[in-house]
Tab-separated table of C-alpha atoms and ligand atoms in Angstrom:
chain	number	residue	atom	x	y	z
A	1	UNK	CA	4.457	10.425	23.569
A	2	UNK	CA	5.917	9.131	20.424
A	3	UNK	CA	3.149	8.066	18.121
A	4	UNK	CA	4.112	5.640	15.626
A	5	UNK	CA	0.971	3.852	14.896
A	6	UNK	CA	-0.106	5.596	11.744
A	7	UNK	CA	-1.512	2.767	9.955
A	8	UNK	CA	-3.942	2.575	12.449
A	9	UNK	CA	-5.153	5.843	12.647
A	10	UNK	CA	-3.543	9.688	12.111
A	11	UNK	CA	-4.671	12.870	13.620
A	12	UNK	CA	-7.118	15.355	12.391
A	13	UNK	CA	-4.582	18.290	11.074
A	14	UNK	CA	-5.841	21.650	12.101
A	15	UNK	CA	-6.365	23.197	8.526
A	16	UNK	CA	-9.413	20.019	8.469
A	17	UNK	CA	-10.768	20.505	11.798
A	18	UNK	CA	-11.555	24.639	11.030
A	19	UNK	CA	-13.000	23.942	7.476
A	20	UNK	CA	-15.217	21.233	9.556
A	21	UNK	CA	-16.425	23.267	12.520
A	22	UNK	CA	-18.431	25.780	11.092
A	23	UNK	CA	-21.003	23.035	10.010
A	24	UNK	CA	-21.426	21.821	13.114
A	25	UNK	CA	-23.017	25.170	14.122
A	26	UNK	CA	-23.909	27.703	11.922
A	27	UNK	CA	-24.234	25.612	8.509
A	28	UNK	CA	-25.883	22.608	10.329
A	29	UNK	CA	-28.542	22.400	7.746
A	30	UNK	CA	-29.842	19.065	5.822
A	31	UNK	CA	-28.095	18.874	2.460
A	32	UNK	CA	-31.595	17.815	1.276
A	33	UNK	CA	-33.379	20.692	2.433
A	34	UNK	CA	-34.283	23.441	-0.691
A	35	UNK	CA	-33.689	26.677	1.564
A	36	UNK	CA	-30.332	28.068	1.940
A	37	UNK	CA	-29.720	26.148	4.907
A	38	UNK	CA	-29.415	23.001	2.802
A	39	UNK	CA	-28.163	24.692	-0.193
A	40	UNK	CA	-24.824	25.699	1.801
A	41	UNK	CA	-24.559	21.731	2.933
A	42	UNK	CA	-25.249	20.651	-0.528
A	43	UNK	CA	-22.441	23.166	-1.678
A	44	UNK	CA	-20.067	21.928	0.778
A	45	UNK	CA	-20.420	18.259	-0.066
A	46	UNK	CA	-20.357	18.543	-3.820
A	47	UNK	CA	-16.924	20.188	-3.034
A	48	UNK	CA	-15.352	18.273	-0.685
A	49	UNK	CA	-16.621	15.079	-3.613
A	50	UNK	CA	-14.547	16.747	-6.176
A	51	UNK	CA	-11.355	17.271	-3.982
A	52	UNK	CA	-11.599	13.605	-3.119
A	53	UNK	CA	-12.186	12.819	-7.086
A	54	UNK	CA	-8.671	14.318	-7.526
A	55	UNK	CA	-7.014	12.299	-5.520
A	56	UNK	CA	-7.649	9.417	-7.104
A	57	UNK	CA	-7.896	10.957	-10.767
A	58	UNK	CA	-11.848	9.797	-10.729
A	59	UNK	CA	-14.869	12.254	-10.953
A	60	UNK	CA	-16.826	13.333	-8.906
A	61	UNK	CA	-19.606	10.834	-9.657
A	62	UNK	CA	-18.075	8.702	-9.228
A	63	UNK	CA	-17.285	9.134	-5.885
A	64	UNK	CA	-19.664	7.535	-3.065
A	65	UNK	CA	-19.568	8.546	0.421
A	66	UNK	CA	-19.609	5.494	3.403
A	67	UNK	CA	-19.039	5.731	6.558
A	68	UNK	CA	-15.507	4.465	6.268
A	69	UNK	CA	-12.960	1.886	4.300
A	70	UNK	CA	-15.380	-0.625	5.956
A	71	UNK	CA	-18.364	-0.024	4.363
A	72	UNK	CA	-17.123	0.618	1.275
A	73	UNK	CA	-15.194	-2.817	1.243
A	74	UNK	CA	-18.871	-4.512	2.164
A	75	UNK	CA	-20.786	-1.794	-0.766
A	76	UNK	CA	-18.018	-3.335	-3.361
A	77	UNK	CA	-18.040	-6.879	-2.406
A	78	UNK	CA	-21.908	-7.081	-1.324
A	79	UNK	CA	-23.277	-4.716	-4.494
A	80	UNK	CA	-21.605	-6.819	-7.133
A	81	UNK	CA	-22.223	-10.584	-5.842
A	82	UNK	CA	-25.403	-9.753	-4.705
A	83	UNK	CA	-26.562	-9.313	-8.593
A	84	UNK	CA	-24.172	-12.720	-9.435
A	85	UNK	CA	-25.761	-15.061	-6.435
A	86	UNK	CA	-24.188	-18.794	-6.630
A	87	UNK	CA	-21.174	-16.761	-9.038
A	88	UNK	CA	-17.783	-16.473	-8.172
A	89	UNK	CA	-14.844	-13.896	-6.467
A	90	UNK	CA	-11.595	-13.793	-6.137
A	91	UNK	CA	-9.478	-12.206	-3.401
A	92	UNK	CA	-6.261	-12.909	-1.534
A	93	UNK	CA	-5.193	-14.425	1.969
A	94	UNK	CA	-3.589	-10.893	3.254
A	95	UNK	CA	-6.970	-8.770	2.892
A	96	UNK	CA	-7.982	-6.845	5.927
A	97	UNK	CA	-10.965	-7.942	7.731
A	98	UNK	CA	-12.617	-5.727	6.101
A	99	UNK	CA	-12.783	-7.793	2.527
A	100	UNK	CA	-12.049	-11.464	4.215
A	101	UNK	CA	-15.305	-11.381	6.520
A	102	UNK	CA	-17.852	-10.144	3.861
A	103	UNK	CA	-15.877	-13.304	1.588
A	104	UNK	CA	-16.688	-15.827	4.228
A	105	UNK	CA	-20.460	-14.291	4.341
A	106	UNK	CA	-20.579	-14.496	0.664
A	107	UNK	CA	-19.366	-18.496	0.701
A	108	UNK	CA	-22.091	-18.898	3.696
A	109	UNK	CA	-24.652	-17.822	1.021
A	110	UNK	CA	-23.703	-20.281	-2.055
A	111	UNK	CA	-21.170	-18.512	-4.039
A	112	UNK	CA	-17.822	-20.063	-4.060
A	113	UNK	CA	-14.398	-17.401	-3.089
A	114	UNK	CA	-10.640	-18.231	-4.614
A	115	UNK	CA	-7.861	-16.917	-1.819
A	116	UNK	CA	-5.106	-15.948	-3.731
A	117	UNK	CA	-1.553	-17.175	-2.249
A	118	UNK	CA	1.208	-14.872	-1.431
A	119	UNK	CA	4.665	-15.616	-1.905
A	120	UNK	CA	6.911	-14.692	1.441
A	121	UNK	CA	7.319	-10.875	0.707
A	122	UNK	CA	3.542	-10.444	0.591
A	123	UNK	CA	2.805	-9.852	-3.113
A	124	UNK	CA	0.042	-12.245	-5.054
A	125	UNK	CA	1.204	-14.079	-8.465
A	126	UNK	CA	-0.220	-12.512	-11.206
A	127	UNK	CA	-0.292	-15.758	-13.453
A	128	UNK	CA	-2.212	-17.679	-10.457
A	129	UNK	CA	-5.022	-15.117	-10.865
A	130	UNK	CA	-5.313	-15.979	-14.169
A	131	UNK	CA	-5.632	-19.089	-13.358
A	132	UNK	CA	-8.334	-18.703	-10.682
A	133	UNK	CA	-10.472	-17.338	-13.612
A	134	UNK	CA	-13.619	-18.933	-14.465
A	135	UNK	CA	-16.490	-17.897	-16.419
A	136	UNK	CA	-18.267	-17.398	-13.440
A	137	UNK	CA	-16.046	-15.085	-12.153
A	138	UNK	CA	-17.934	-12.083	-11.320
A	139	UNK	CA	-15.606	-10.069	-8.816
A	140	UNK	CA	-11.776	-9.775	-8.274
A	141	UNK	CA	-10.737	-7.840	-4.795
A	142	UNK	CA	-7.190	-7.657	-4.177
A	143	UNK	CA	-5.742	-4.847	-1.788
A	144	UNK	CA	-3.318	-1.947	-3.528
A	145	UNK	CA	-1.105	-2.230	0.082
A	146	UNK	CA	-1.380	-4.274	3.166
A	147	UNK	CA	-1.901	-2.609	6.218
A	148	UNK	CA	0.184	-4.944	8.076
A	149	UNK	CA	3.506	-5.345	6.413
A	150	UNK	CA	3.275	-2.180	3.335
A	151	UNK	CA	3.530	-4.451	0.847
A	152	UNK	CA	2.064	-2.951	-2.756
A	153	UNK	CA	0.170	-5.368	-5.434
A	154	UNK	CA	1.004	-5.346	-9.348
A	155	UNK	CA	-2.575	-4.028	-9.033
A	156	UNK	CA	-2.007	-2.591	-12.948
A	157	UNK	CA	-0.967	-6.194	-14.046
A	158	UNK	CA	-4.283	-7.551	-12.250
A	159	UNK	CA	-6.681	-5.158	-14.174
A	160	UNK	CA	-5.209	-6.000	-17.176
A	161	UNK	CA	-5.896	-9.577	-17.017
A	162	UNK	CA	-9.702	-8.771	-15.311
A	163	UNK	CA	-10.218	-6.477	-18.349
A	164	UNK	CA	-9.169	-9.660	-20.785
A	165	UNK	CA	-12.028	-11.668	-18.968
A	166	UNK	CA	-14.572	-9.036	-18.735
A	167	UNK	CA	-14.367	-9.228	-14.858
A	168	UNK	CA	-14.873	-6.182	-12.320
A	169	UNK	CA	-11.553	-5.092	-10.396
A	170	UNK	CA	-12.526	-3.628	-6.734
A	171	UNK	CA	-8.958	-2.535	-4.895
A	172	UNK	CA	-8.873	-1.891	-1.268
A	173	UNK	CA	-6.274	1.490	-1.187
A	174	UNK	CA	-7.142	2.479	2.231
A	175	UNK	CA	-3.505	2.522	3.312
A	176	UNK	CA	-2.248	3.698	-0.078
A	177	UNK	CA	-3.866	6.990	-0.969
A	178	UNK	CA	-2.081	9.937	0.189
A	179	UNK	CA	1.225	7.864	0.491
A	180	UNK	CA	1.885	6.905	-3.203
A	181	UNK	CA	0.228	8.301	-6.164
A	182	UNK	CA	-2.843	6.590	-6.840
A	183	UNK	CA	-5.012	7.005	-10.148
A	184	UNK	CA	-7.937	4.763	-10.845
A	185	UNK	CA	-7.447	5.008	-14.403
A	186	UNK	CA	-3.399	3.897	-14.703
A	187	UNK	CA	-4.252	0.971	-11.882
A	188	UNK	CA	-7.572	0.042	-14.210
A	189	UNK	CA	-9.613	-0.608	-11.428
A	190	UNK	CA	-13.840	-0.338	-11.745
A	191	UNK	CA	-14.136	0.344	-7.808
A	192	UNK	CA	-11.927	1.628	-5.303
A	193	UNK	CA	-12.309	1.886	-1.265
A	194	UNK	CA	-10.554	4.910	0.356
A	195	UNK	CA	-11.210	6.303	3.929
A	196	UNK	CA	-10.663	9.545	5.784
A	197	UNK	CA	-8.627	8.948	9.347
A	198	UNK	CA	-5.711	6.952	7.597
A	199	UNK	CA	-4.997	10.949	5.795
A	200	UNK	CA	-5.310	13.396	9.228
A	201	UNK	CA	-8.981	12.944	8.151
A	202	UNK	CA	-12.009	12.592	10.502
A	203	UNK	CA	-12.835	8.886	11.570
A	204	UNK	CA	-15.947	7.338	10.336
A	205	UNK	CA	-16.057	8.469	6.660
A	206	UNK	CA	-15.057	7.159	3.753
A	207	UNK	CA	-15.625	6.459	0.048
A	208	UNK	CA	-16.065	3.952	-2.278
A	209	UNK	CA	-14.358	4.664	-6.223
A	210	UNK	CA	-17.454	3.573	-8.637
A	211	UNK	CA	-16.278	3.833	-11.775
A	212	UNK	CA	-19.337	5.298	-14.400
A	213	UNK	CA	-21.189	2.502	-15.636
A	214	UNK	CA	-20.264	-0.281	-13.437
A	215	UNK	CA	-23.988	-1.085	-11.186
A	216	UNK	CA	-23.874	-2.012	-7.780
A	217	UNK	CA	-27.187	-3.184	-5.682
A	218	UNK	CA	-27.485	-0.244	-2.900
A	219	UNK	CA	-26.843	-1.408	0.365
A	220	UNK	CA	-28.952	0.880	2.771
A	221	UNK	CA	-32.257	1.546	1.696
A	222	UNK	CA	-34.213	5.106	2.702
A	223	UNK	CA	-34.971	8.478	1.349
A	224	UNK	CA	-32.196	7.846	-1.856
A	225	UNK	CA	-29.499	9.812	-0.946
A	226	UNK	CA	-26.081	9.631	-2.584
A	227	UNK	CA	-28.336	8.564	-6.058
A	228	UNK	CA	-29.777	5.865	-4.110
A	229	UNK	CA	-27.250	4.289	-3.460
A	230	UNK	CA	-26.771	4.656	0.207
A	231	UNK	CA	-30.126	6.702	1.802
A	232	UNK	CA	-29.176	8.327	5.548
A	233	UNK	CA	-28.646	12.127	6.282
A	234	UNK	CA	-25.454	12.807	5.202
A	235	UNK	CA	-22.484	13.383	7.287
A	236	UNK	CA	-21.473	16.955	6.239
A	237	UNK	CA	-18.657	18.031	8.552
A	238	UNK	CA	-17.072	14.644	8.117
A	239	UNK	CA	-17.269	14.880	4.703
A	240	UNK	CA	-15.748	18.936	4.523
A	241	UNK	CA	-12.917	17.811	6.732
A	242	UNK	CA	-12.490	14.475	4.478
A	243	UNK	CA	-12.466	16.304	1.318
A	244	UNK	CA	-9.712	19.219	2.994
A	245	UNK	CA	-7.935	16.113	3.898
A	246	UNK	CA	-7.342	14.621	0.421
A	247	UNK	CA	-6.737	18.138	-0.897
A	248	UNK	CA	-3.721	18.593	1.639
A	249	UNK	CA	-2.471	15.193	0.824
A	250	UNK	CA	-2.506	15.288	-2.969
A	251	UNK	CA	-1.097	19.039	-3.048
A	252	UNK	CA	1.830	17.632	-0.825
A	253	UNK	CA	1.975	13.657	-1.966
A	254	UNK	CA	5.818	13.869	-3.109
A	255	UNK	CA	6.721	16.344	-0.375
A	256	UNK	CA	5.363	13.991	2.324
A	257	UNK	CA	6.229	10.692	0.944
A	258	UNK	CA	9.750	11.917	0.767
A	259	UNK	CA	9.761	12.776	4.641
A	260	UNK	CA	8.207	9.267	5.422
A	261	UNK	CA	10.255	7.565	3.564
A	262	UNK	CA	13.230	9.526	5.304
A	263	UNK	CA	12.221	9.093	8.156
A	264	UNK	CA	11.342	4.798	8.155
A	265	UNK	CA	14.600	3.941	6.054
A	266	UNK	CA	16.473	5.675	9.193
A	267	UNK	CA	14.413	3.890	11.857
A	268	UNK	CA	15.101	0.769	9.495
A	269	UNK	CA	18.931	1.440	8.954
A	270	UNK	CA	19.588	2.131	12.818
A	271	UNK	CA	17.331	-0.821	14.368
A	272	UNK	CA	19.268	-3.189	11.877
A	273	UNK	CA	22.941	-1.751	12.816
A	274	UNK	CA	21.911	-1.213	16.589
A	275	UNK	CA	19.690	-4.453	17.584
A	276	UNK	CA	20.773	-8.534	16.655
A	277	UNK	CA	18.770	-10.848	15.304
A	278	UNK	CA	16.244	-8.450	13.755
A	279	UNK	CA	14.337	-9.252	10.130
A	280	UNK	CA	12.550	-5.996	8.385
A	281	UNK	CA	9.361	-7.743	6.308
A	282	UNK	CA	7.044	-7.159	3.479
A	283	UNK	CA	8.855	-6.426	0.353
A	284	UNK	CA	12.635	-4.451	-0.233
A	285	UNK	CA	10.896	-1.782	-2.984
A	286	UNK	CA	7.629	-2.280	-3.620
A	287	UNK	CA	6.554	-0.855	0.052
A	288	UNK	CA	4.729	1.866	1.566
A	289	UNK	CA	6.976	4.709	2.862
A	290	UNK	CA	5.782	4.579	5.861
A	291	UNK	CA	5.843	1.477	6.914
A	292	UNK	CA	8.785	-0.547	9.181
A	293	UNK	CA	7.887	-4.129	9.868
A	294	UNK	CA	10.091	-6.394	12.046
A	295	UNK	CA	10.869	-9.569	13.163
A	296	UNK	CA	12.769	-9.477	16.638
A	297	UNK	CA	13.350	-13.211	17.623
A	298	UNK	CA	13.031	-14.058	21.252
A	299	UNK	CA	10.980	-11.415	21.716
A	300	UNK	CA	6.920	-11.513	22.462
A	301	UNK	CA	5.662	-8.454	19.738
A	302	UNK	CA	3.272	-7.806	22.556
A	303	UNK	CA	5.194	-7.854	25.894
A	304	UNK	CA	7.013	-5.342	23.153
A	305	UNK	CA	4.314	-3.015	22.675
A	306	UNK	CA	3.627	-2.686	26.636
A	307	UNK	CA	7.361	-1.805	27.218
A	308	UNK	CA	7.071	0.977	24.432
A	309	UNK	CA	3.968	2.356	25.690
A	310	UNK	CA	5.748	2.195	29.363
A	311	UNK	CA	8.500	4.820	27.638
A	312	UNK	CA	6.047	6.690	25.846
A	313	UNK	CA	5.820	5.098	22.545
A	314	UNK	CA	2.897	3.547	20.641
A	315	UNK	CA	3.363	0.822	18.228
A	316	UNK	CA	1.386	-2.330	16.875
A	317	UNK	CA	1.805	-5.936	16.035
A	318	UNK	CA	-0.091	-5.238	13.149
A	319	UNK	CA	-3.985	-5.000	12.054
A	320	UNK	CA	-5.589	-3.383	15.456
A	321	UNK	CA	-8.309	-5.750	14.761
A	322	UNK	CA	-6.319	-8.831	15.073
A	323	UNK	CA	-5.200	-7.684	18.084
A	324	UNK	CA	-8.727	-7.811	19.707
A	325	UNK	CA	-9.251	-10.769	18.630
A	326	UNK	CA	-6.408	-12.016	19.904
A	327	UNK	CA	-5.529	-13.860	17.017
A	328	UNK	CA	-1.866	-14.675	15.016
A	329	UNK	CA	-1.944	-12.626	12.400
A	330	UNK	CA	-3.135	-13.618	9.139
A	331	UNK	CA	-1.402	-11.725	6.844
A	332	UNK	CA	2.204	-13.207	8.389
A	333	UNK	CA	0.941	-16.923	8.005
A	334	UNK	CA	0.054	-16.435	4.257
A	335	UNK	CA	3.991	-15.096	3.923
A	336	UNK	CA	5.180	-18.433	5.344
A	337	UNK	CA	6.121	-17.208	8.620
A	338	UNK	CA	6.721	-19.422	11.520
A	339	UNK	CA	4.774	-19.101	15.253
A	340	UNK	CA	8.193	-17.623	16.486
A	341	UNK	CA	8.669	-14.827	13.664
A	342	UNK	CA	4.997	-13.981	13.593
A	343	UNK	CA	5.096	-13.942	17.840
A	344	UNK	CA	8.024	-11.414	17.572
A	345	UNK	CA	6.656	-9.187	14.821
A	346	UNK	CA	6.385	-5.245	15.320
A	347	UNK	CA	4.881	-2.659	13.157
A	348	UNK	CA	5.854	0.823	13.174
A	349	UNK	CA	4.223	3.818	11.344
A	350	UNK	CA	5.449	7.075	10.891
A	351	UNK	CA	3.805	10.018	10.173
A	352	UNK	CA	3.805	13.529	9.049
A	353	UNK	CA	4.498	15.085	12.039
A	354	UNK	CA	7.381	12.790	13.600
A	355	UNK	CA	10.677	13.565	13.348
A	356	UNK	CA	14.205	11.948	12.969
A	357	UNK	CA	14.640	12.680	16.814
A	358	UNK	CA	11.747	10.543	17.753
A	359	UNK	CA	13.291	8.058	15.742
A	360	UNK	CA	16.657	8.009	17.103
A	361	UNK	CA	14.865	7.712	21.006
A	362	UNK	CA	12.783	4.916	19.678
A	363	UNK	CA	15.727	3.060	18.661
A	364	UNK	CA	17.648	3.933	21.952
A	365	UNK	CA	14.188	2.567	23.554
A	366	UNK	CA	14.373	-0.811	21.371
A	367	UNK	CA	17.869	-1.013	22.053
A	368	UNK	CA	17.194	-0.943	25.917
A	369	UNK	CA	13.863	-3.231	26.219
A	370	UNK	CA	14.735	-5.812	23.828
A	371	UNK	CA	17.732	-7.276	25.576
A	372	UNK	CA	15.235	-7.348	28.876
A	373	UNK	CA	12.599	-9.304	26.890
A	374	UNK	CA	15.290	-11.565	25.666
A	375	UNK	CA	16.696	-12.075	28.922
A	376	UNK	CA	13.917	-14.235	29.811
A	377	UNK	CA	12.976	-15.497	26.964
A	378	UNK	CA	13.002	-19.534	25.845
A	379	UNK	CA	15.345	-19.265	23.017
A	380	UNK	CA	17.923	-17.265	24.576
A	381	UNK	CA	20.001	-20.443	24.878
A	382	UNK	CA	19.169	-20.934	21.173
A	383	UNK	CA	20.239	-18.063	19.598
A	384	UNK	CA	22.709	-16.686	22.048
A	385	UNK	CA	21.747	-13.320	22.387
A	386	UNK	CA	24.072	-10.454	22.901
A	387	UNK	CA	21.775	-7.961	23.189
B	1	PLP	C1	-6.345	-2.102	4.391
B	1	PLP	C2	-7.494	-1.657	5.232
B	1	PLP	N1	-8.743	-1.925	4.840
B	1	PLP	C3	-9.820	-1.531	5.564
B	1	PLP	C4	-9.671	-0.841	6.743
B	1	PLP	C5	-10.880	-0.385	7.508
B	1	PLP	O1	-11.037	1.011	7.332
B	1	PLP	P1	-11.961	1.868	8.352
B	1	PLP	O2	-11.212	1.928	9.645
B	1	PLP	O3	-12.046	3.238	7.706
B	1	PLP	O4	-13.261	1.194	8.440
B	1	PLP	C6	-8.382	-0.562	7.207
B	1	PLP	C7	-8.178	0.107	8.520
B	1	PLP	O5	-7.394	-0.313	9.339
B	1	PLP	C8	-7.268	-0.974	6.437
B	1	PLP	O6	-6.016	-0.724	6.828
């Protein structure tokens, strides 16, 4: 197989799963427990907090663990507007899920949400968020990269004009961290969401960025854990491996966005010379080096992602979650893009451990299954395919 789905998820790297293990058996203790049992968990987390801190150039206490870049989306969004009911919040059309749904809740419950527009690379205008400012602005949310299409926000030009109107900056960096440096201080952001499995991390943990001072309502209510601000047990082994995970990826952020970005500018170069009537999306620089996103006309993106997985190769249209739903994505309508280009859209991921070989036989694969897509597709007559 030929993974290249790496927005989606990445695989635990081995160096995380040993530092986990051992508290799954012998150190299994409750971090809140006073003998030695929950001294060693207690250890463990307050390390794995500062190695997660230094990823992002935060403290640790800043640091909040959730159970993923979902929750800590909802703690953001929820802990802020909860405290400004009726107020106001600003975020943008290309959010994930993640930030749109917990909007649309947030409307349902009286307060009124601006969707920033996005101009046809992906990237929000600066000078409409301005705009969009009112004085009962309480909240701004706007992503640092898309998860669809790569795309990166002027997320320092955004904080300066929240800081001019006294107004809290969460960023979603879930796809960003560990691919580009990221430092909560340069961006000026008061909250950041990060999560484990996008960095060969565990699944199902995650943090929210809180930077000192700024007070959010807690969201899950119990025996006060994580300052009271979310009560539950807390997942140590997830949180070891999480913490391992950050420190591999900041001691080897230039080293492996170098390699990624080798590796998608060839898979970009070759599918451009090799394949007709292709279109690479999101914008030229300001990207994610790991992400390839393309527009194959004629083609259906998912009839595309069947034939991959038929020659070993996994690939996405985009957000997994739009793809249970079924629905066109969201992200590609907000760029402008037609029923056609968004039908025929592919997204493909690399990661640390693919190589320039993989690429070359995914290209050879595109190269082959395109032309028998577009061989019976309705706009073969339109566009005259040659291959
Ligand atoms: C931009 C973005 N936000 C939020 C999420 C949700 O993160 P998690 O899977 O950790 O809940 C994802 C995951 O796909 C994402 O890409």
């Amino acid at each position: 197989m030929i993974y290249l789905d790496h927005a989606a998820s990445t695989p635990v790297r081995d160096e995380v799963l040993q530092e986990m293990l051992p508290y799954f058996k012998e150190s299994y203790g409750n971090p809140s427990s006073i003998h030695r049992y929950g001294r060693i968990a207690t250890k463990a987390i307050d390390a794995a907090r500062k190695r997660i801190a230094e990823i992002i150039g935060a403290k640790p206490d800043e640091i909040l663990f959730t159970s993923g870049g979902t929750e800590s989306n909802n703690t953001a969004i929820f802990g802020v507007m909860g405290q400004n009911k009726g107020h106001h919040m600003i975020t943008s059309t290309i959010e994930h899920d993640a930030v749109l749904e917990p909007c649309r809740r947030l409307e349902q419950q009286g307060c009124s949400v601006v969707y920033l527009k996005v101009d046809g690379a992906g990237t929000v205008d600066v000078e409409d968020l301005r705009k969009s400012i009112t004085p009962d602005t309480a909240l701004v949310s706007i992503m640092l990269a898309n998860n669809e299409v790569g795309t990166i926000q002027p997320i320092k030009e955004i904080s300066q004009i929240c800081k001019q109107h006294n107004v809290l900056l969460h960023t979603d960096a879930i796809q960003a961290v560990g691919k580009i440096p990221v430092n909560v201080d340069d961006l000026g952001v008061d909250m950041m969401s990060i999560s484990s499995h996008k960095i060969n991390g565990p699944k199902g943990i995650g943090a929210l960025y809180i930077r000192r001072g700024v007070k959010l309502d807690p969201f899950v209510l119990g025996g006060g854990q994580e300052n009271g601000m979310r009560s539950g047990t807390e997942n140590v082994a997830n949180i070891v491996g999480f913490g391992k995970a950050c420190q591999i990826a900041r001691e080897a952020l230039e080293e492996n966005g170098a390699h990624l970005r080798e590796l998608r500018d060839h898979l970009i170069e070759k599918t451009i010379k090799e394949i007709s009537h292709v279109t690479i999306n999101g914008h030229k620089e300001n990207r994610l080096p790991n992400n390839a996103h393309f527009t194959f006309l004629g083609v259906s993106g998912e009839d595309l992602i069947i034939k991959l997985d038929e020659h070993g190769i996994a690939a996405s249209t985009g957000s997994a979650c739009s793809v249970r739903t079924q629905k066109a994505s969201h992200v590609l309508m907000a760029m402008g893009f037609s029923h056609e280009q968004i039908t025929g859209s592919l997204r493909l991921t690399v990661g640390l451990n693919n190589t320039v070989e993989e690429i070359d036989r995914t290209v050879d694969v595109l190269k082959k299954v395109i032309p028998e897509l577009r061989s019976v597709s309705p706009f073969k007559a339109k566009y005259g395919f040659t291959n």
